[in-house]
mmCIF file with all atom_site columns, C-alpha atoms and ligand atoms in Angstrom:
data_model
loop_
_atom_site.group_PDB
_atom_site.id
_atom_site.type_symbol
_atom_site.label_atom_id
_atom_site.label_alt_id
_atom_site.label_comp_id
_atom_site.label_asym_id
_atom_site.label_entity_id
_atom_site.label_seq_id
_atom_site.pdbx_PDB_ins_code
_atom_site.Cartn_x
_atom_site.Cartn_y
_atom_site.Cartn_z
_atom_site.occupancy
_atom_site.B_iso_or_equiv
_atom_site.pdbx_formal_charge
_atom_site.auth_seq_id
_atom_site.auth_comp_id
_atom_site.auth_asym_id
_atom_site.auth_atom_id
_atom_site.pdbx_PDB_model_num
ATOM   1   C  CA  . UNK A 1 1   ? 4.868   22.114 -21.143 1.00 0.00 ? 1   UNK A CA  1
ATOM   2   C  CA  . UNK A 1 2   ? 1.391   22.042 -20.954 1.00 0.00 ? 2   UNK A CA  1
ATOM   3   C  CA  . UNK A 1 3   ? 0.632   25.290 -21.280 1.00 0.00 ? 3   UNK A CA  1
ATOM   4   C  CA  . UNK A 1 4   ? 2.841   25.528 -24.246 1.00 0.00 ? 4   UNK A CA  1
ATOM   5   C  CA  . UNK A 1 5   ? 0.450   22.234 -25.550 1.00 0.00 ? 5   UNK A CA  1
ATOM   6   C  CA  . UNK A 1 6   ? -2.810  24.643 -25.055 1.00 0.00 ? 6   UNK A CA  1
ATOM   7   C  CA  . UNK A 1 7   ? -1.328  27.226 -26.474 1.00 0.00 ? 7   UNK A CA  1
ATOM   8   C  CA  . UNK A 1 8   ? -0.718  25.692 -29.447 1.00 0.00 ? 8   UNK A CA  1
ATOM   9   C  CA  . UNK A 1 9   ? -4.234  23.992 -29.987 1.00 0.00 ? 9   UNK A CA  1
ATOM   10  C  CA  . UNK A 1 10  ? -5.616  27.617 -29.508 1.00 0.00 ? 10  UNK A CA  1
ATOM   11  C  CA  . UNK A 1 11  ? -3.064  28.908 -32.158 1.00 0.00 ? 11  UNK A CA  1
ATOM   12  C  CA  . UNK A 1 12  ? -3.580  26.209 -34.544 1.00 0.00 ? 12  UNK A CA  1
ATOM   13  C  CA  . UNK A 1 13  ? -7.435  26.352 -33.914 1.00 0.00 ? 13  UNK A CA  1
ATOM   14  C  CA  . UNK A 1 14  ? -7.575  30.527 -34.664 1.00 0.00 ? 14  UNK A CA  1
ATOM   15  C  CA  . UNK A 1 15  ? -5.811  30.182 -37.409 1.00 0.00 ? 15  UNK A CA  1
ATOM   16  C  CA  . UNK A 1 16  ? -7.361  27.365 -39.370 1.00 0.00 ? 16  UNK A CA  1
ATOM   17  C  CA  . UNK A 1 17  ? -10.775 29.323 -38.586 1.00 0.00 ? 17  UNK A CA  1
ATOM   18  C  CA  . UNK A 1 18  ? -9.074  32.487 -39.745 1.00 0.00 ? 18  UNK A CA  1
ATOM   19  C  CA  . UNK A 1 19  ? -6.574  31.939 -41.905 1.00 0.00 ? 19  UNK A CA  1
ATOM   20  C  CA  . UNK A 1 20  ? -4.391  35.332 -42.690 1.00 0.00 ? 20  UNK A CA  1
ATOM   21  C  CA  . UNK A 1 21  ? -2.961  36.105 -45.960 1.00 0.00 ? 21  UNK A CA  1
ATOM   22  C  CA  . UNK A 1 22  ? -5.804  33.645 -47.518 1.00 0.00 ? 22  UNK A CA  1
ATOM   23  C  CA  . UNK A 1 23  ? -6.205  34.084 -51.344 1.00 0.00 ? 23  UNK A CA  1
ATOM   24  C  CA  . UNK A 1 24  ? -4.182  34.951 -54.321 1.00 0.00 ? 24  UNK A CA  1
ATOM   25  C  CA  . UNK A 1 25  ? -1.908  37.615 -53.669 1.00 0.00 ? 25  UNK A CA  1
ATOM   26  C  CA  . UNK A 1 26  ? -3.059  40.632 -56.696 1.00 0.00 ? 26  UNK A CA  1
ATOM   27  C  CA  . UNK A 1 27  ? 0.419   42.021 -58.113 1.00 0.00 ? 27  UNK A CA  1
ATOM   28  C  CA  . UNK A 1 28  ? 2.250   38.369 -56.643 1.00 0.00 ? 28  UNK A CA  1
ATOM   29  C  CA  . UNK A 1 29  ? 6.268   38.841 -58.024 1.00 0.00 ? 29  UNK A CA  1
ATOM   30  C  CA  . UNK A 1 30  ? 6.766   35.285 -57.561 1.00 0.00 ? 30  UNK A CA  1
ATOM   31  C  CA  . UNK A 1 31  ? 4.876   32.225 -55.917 1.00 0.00 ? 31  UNK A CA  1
ATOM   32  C  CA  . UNK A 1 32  ? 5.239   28.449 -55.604 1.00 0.00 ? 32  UNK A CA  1
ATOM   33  C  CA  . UNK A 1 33  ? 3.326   25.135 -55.229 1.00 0.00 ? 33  UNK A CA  1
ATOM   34  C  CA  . UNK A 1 34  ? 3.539   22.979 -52.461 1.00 0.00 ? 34  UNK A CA  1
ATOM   35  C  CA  . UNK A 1 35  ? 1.879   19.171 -52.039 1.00 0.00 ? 35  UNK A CA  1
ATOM   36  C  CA  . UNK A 1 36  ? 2.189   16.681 -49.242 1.00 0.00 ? 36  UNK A CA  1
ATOM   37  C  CA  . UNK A 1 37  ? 1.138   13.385 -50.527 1.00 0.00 ? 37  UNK A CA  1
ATOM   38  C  CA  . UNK A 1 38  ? 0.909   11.459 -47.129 1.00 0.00 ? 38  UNK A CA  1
ATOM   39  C  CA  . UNK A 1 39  ? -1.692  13.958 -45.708 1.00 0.00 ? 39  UNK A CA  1
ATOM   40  C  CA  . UNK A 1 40  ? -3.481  16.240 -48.767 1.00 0.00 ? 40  UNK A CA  1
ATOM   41  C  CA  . UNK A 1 41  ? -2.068  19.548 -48.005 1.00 0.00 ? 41  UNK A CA  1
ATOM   42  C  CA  . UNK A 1 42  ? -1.839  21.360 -51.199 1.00 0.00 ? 42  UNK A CA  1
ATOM   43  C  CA  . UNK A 1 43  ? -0.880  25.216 -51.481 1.00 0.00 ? 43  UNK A CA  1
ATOM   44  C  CA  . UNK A 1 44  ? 0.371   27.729 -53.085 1.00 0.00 ? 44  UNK A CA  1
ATOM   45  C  CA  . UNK A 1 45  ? 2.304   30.340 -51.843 1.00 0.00 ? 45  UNK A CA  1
ATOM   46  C  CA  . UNK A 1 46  ? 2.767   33.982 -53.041 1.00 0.00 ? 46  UNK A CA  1
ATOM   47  C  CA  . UNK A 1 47  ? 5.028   36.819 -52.656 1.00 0.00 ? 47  UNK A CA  1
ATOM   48  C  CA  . UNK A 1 48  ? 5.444   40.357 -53.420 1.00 0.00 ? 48  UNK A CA  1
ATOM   49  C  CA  . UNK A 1 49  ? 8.910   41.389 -53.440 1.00 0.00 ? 49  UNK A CA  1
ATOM   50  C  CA  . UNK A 1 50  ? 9.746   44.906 -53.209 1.00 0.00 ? 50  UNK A CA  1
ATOM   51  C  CA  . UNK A 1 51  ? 13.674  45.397 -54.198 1.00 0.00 ? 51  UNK A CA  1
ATOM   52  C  CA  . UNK A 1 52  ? 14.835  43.307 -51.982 1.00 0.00 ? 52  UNK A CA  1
ATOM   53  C  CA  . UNK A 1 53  ? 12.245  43.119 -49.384 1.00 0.00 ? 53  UNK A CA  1
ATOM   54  C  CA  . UNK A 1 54  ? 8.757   41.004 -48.451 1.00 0.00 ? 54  UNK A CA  1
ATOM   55  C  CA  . UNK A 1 55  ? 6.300   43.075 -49.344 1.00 0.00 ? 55  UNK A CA  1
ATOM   56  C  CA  . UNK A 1 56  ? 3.752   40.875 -48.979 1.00 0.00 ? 56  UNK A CA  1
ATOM   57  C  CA  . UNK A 1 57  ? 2.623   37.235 -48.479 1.00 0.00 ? 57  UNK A CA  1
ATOM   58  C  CA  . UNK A 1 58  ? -0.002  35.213 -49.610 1.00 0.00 ? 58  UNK A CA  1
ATOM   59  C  CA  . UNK A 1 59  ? -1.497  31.727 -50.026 1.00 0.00 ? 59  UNK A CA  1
ATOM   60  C  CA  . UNK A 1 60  ? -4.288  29.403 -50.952 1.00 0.00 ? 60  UNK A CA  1
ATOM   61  C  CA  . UNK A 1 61  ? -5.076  26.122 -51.227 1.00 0.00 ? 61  UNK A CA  1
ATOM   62  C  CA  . UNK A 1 62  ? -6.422  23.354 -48.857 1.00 0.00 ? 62  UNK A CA  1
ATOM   63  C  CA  . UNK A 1 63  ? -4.926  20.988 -45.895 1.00 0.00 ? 63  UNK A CA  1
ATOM   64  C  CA  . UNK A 1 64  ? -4.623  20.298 -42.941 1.00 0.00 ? 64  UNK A CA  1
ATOM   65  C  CA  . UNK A 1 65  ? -5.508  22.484 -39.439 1.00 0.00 ? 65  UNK A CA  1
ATOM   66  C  CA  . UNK A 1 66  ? -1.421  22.248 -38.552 1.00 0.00 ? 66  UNK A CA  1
ATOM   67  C  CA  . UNK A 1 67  ? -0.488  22.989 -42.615 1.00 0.00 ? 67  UNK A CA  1
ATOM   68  C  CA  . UNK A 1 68  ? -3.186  25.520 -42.687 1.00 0.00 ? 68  UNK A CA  1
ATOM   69  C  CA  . UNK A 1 69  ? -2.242  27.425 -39.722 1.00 0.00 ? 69  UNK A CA  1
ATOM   70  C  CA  . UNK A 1 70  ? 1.470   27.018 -40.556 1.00 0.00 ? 70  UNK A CA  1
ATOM   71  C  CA  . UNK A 1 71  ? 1.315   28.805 -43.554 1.00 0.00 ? 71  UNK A CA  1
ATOM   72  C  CA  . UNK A 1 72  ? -1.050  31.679 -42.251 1.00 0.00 ? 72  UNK A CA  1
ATOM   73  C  CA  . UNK A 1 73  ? 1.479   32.188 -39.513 1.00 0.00 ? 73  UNK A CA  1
ATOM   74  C  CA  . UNK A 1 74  ? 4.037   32.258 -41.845 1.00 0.00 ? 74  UNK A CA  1
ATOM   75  C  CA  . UNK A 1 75  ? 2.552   35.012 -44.050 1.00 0.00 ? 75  UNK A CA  1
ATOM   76  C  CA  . UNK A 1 76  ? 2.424   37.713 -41.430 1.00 0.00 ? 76  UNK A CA  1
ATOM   77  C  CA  . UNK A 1 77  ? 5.627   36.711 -39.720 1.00 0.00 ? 77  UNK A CA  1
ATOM   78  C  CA  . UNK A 1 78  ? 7.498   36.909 -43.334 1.00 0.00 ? 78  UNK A CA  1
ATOM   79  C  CA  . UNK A 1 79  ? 5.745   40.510 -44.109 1.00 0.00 ? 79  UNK A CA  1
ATOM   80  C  CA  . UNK A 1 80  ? 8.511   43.133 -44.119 1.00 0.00 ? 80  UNK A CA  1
ATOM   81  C  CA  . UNK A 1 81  ? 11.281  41.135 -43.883 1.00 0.00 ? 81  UNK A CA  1
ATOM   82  C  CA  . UNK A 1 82  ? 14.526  40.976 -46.727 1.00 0.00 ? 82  UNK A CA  1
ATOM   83  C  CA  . UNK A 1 83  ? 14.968  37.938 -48.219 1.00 0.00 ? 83  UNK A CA  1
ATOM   84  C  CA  . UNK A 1 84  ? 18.282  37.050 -46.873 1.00 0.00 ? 84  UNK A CA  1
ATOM   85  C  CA  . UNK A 1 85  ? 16.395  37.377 -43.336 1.00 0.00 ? 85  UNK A CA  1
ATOM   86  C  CA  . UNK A 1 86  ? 13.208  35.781 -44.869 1.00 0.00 ? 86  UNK A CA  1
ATOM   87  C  CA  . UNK A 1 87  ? 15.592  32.149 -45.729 1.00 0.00 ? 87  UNK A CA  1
ATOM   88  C  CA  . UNK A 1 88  ? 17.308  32.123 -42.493 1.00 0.00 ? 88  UNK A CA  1
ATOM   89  C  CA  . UNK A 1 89  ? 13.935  32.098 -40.994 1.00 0.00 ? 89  UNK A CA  1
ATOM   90  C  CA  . UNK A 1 90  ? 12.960  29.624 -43.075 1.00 0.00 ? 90  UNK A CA  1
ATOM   91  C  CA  . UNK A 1 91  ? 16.379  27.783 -42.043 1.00 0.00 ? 91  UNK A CA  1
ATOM   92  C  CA  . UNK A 1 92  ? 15.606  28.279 -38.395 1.00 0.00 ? 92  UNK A CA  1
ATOM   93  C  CA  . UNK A 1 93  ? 11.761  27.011 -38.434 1.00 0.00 ? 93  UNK A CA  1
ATOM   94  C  CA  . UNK A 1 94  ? 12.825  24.000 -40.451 1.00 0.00 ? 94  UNK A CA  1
ATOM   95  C  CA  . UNK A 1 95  ? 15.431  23.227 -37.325 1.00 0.00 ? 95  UNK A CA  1
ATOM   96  C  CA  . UNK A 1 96  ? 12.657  23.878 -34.922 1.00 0.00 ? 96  UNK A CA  1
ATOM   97  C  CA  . UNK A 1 97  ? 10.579  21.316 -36.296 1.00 0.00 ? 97  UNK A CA  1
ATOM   98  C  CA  . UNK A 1 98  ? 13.204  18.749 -37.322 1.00 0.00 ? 98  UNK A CA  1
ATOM   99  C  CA  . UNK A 1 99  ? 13.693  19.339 -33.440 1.00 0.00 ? 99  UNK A CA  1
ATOM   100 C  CA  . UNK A 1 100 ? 17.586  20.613 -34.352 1.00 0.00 ? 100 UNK A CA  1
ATOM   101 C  CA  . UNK A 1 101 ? 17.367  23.739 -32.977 1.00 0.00 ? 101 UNK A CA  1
ATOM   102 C  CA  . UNK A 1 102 ? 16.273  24.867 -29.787 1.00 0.00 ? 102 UNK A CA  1
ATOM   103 C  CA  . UNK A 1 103 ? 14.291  27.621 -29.957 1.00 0.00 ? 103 UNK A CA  1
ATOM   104 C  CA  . UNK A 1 104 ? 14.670  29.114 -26.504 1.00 0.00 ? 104 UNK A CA  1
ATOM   105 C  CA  . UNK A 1 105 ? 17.829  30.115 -28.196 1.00 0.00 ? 105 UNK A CA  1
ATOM   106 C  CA  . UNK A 1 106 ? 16.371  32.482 -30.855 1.00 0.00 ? 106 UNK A CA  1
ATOM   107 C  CA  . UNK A 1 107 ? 13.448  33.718 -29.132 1.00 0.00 ? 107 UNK A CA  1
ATOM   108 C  CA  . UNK A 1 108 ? 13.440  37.149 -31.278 1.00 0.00 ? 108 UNK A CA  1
ATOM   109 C  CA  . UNK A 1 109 ? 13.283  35.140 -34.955 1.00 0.00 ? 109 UNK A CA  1
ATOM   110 C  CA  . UNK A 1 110 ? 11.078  32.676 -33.938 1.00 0.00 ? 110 UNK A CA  1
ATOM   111 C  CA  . UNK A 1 111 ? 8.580   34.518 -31.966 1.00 0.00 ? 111 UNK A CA  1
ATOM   112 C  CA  . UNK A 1 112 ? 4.998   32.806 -31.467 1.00 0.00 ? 112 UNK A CA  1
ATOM   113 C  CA  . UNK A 1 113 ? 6.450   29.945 -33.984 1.00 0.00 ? 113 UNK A CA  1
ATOM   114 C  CA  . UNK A 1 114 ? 7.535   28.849 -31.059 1.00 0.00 ? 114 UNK A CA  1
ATOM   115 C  CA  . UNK A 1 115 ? 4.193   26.975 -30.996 1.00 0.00 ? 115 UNK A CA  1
ATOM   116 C  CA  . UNK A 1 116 ? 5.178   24.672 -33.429 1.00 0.00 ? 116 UNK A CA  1
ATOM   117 C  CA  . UNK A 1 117 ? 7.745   23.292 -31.354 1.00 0.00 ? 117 UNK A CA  1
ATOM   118 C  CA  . UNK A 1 118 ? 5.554   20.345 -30.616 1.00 0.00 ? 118 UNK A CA  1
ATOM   119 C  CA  . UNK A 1 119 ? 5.289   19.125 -33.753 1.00 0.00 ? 119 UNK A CA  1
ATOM   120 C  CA  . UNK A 1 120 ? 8.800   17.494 -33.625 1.00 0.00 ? 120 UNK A CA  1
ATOM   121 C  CA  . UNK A 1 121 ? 7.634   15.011 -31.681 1.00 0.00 ? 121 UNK A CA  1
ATOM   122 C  CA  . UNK A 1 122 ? 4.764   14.481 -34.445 1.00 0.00 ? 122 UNK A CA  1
ATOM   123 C  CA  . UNK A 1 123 ? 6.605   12.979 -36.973 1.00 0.00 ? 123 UNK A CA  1
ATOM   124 C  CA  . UNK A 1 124 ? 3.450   12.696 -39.339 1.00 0.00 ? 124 UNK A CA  1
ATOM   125 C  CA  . UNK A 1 125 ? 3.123   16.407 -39.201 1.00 0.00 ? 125 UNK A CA  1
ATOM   126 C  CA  . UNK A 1 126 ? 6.619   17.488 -39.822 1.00 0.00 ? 126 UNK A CA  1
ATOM   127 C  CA  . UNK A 1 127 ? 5.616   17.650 -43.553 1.00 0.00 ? 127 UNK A CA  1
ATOM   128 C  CA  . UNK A 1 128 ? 2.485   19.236 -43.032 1.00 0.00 ? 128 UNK A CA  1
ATOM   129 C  CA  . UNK A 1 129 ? 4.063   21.998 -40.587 1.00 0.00 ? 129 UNK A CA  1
ATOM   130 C  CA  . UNK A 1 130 ? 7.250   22.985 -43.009 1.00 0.00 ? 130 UNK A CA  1
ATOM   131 C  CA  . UNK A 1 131 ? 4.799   22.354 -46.204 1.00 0.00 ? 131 UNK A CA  1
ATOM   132 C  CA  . UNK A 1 132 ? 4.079   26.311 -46.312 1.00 0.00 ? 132 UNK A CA  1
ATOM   133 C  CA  . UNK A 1 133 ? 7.806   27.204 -45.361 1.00 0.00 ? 133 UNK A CA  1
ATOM   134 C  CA  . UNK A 1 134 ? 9.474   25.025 -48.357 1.00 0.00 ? 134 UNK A CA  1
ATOM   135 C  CA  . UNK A 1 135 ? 6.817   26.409 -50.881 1.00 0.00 ? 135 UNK A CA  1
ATOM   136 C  CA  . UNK A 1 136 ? 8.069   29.722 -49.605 1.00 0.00 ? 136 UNK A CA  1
ATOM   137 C  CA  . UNK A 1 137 ? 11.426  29.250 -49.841 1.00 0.00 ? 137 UNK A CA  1
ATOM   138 C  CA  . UNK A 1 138 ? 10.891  27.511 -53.432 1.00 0.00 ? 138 UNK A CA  1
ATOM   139 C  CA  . UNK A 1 139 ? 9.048   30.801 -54.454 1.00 0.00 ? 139 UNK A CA  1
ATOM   140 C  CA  . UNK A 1 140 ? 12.146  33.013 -53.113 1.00 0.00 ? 140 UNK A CA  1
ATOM   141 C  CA  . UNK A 1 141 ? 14.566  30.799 -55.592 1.00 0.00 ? 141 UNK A CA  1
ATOM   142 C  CA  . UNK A 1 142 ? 12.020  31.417 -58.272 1.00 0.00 ? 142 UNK A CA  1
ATOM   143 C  CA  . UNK A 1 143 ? 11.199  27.615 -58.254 1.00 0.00 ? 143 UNK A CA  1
ATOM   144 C  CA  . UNK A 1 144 ? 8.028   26.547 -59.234 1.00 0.00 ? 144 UNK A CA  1
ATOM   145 C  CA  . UNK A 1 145 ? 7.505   23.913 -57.137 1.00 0.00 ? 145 UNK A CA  1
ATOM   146 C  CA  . UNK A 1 146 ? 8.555   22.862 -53.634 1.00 0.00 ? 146 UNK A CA  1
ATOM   147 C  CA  . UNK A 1 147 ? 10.368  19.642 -52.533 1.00 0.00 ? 147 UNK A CA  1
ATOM   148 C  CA  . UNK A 1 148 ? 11.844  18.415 -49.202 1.00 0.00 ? 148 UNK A CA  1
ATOM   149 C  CA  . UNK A 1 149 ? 15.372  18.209 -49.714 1.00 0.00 ? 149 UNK A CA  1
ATOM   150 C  CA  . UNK A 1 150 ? 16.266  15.815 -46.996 1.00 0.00 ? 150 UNK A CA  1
ATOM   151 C  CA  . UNK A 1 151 ? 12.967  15.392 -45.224 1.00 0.00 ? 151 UNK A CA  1
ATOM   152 C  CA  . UNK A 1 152 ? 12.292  11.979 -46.195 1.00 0.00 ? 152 UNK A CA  1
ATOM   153 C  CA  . UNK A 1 153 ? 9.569   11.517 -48.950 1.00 0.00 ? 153 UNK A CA  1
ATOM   154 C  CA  . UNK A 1 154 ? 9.644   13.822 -51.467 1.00 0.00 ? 154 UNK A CA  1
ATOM   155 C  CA  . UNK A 1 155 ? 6.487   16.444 -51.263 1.00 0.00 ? 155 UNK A CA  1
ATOM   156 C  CA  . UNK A 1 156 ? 6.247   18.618 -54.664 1.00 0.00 ? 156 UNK A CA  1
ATOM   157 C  CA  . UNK A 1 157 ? 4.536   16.354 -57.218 1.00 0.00 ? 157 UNK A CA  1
ATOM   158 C  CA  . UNK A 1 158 ? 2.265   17.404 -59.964 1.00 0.00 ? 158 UNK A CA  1
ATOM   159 C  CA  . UNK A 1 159 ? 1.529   20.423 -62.417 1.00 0.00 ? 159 UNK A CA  1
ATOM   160 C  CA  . UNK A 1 160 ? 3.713   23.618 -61.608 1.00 0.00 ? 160 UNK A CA  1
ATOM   161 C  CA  . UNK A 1 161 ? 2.463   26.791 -60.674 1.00 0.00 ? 161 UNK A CA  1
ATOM   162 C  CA  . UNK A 1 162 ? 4.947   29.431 -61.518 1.00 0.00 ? 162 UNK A CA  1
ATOM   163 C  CA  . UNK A 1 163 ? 3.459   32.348 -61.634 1.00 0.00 ? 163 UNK A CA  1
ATOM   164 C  CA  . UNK A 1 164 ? 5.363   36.029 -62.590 1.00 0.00 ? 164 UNK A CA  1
HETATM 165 ZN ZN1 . LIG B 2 .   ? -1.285  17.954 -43.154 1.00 0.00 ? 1   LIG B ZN1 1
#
């Protein structure tokens, strides 16, 4: 486990220093806004569909490392994928961190999310973790604006962001 632990500080580390997918997505089909109260993290997330597939992903905004990273990991790991496949990640990461699902058992979705694992035992990050992957999945509904469903304290607040 504790390479898995240094693993993920270099992961969360490389990509708060280089975030991917940083900055408004030009030609953006549909994009949300996502805000954790309890920590600061406050994004928004873009996508370019293409028919029915990812095209693209963006975001921009300002958190933490673990919300930060979370969402940049989450832009290139969404790239190409259909929608349908896109939510079921979404589905699966959420289970990850709400330590529900065991992601030995779905190494091929979850890839290097794995990393993340960790964070289920980090209660005070769960929100800032699945921030970028609710603001995502609000974006693929065509909702403006993120919320929790079920995750405790409610996270979208605020001015929309809707953007077509
Ligand atoms: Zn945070």
């Amino acid at each position: 486990m504790s390479d898995m632990r240094q693993l993920y500080q270099e992961v969360i580390l490389e990509h708060n220093k280089k975030p991917r997918n940083f900055g408004v997505l030009e030609g953006a089909t549909c994009s949300a806004h996502g805000h954790n109260p309890l920590c600061g993290d406050n994004y928004t997330v873009y996508v370019r569909l293409e028919g029915e597939q990812i095209a693209q992903v963006g975001f921009e905004g300002e958190g933490c490392a673990i919300s930060k990273a979370s969402a940049s990991m989450m832009t290139t790991r969404l790239k190409g994928l259909e929608v349908a496949a896109a939510q079921e990640l979404v589905e699966l990461f959420r289970g990850m961190i709400l330590g529900e699902v065991d992601p030995e058992a779905h190494p091929k979705a979850l890839k290097h999310l794995k990393v993340f694992q960790g964070v289920s035992a980090l209660p005070v990050r769960i929100k800032c973790a699945l921030l970028p992957w609710h603001a995502v999945k609000a974006a693929l509904d065509g909702r403006g604006e993120a919320s929790t469903e079920g995750e405790a304290d409610p996270v979208g607040e605020g001015e929309g962001s809707a953007r077509s």
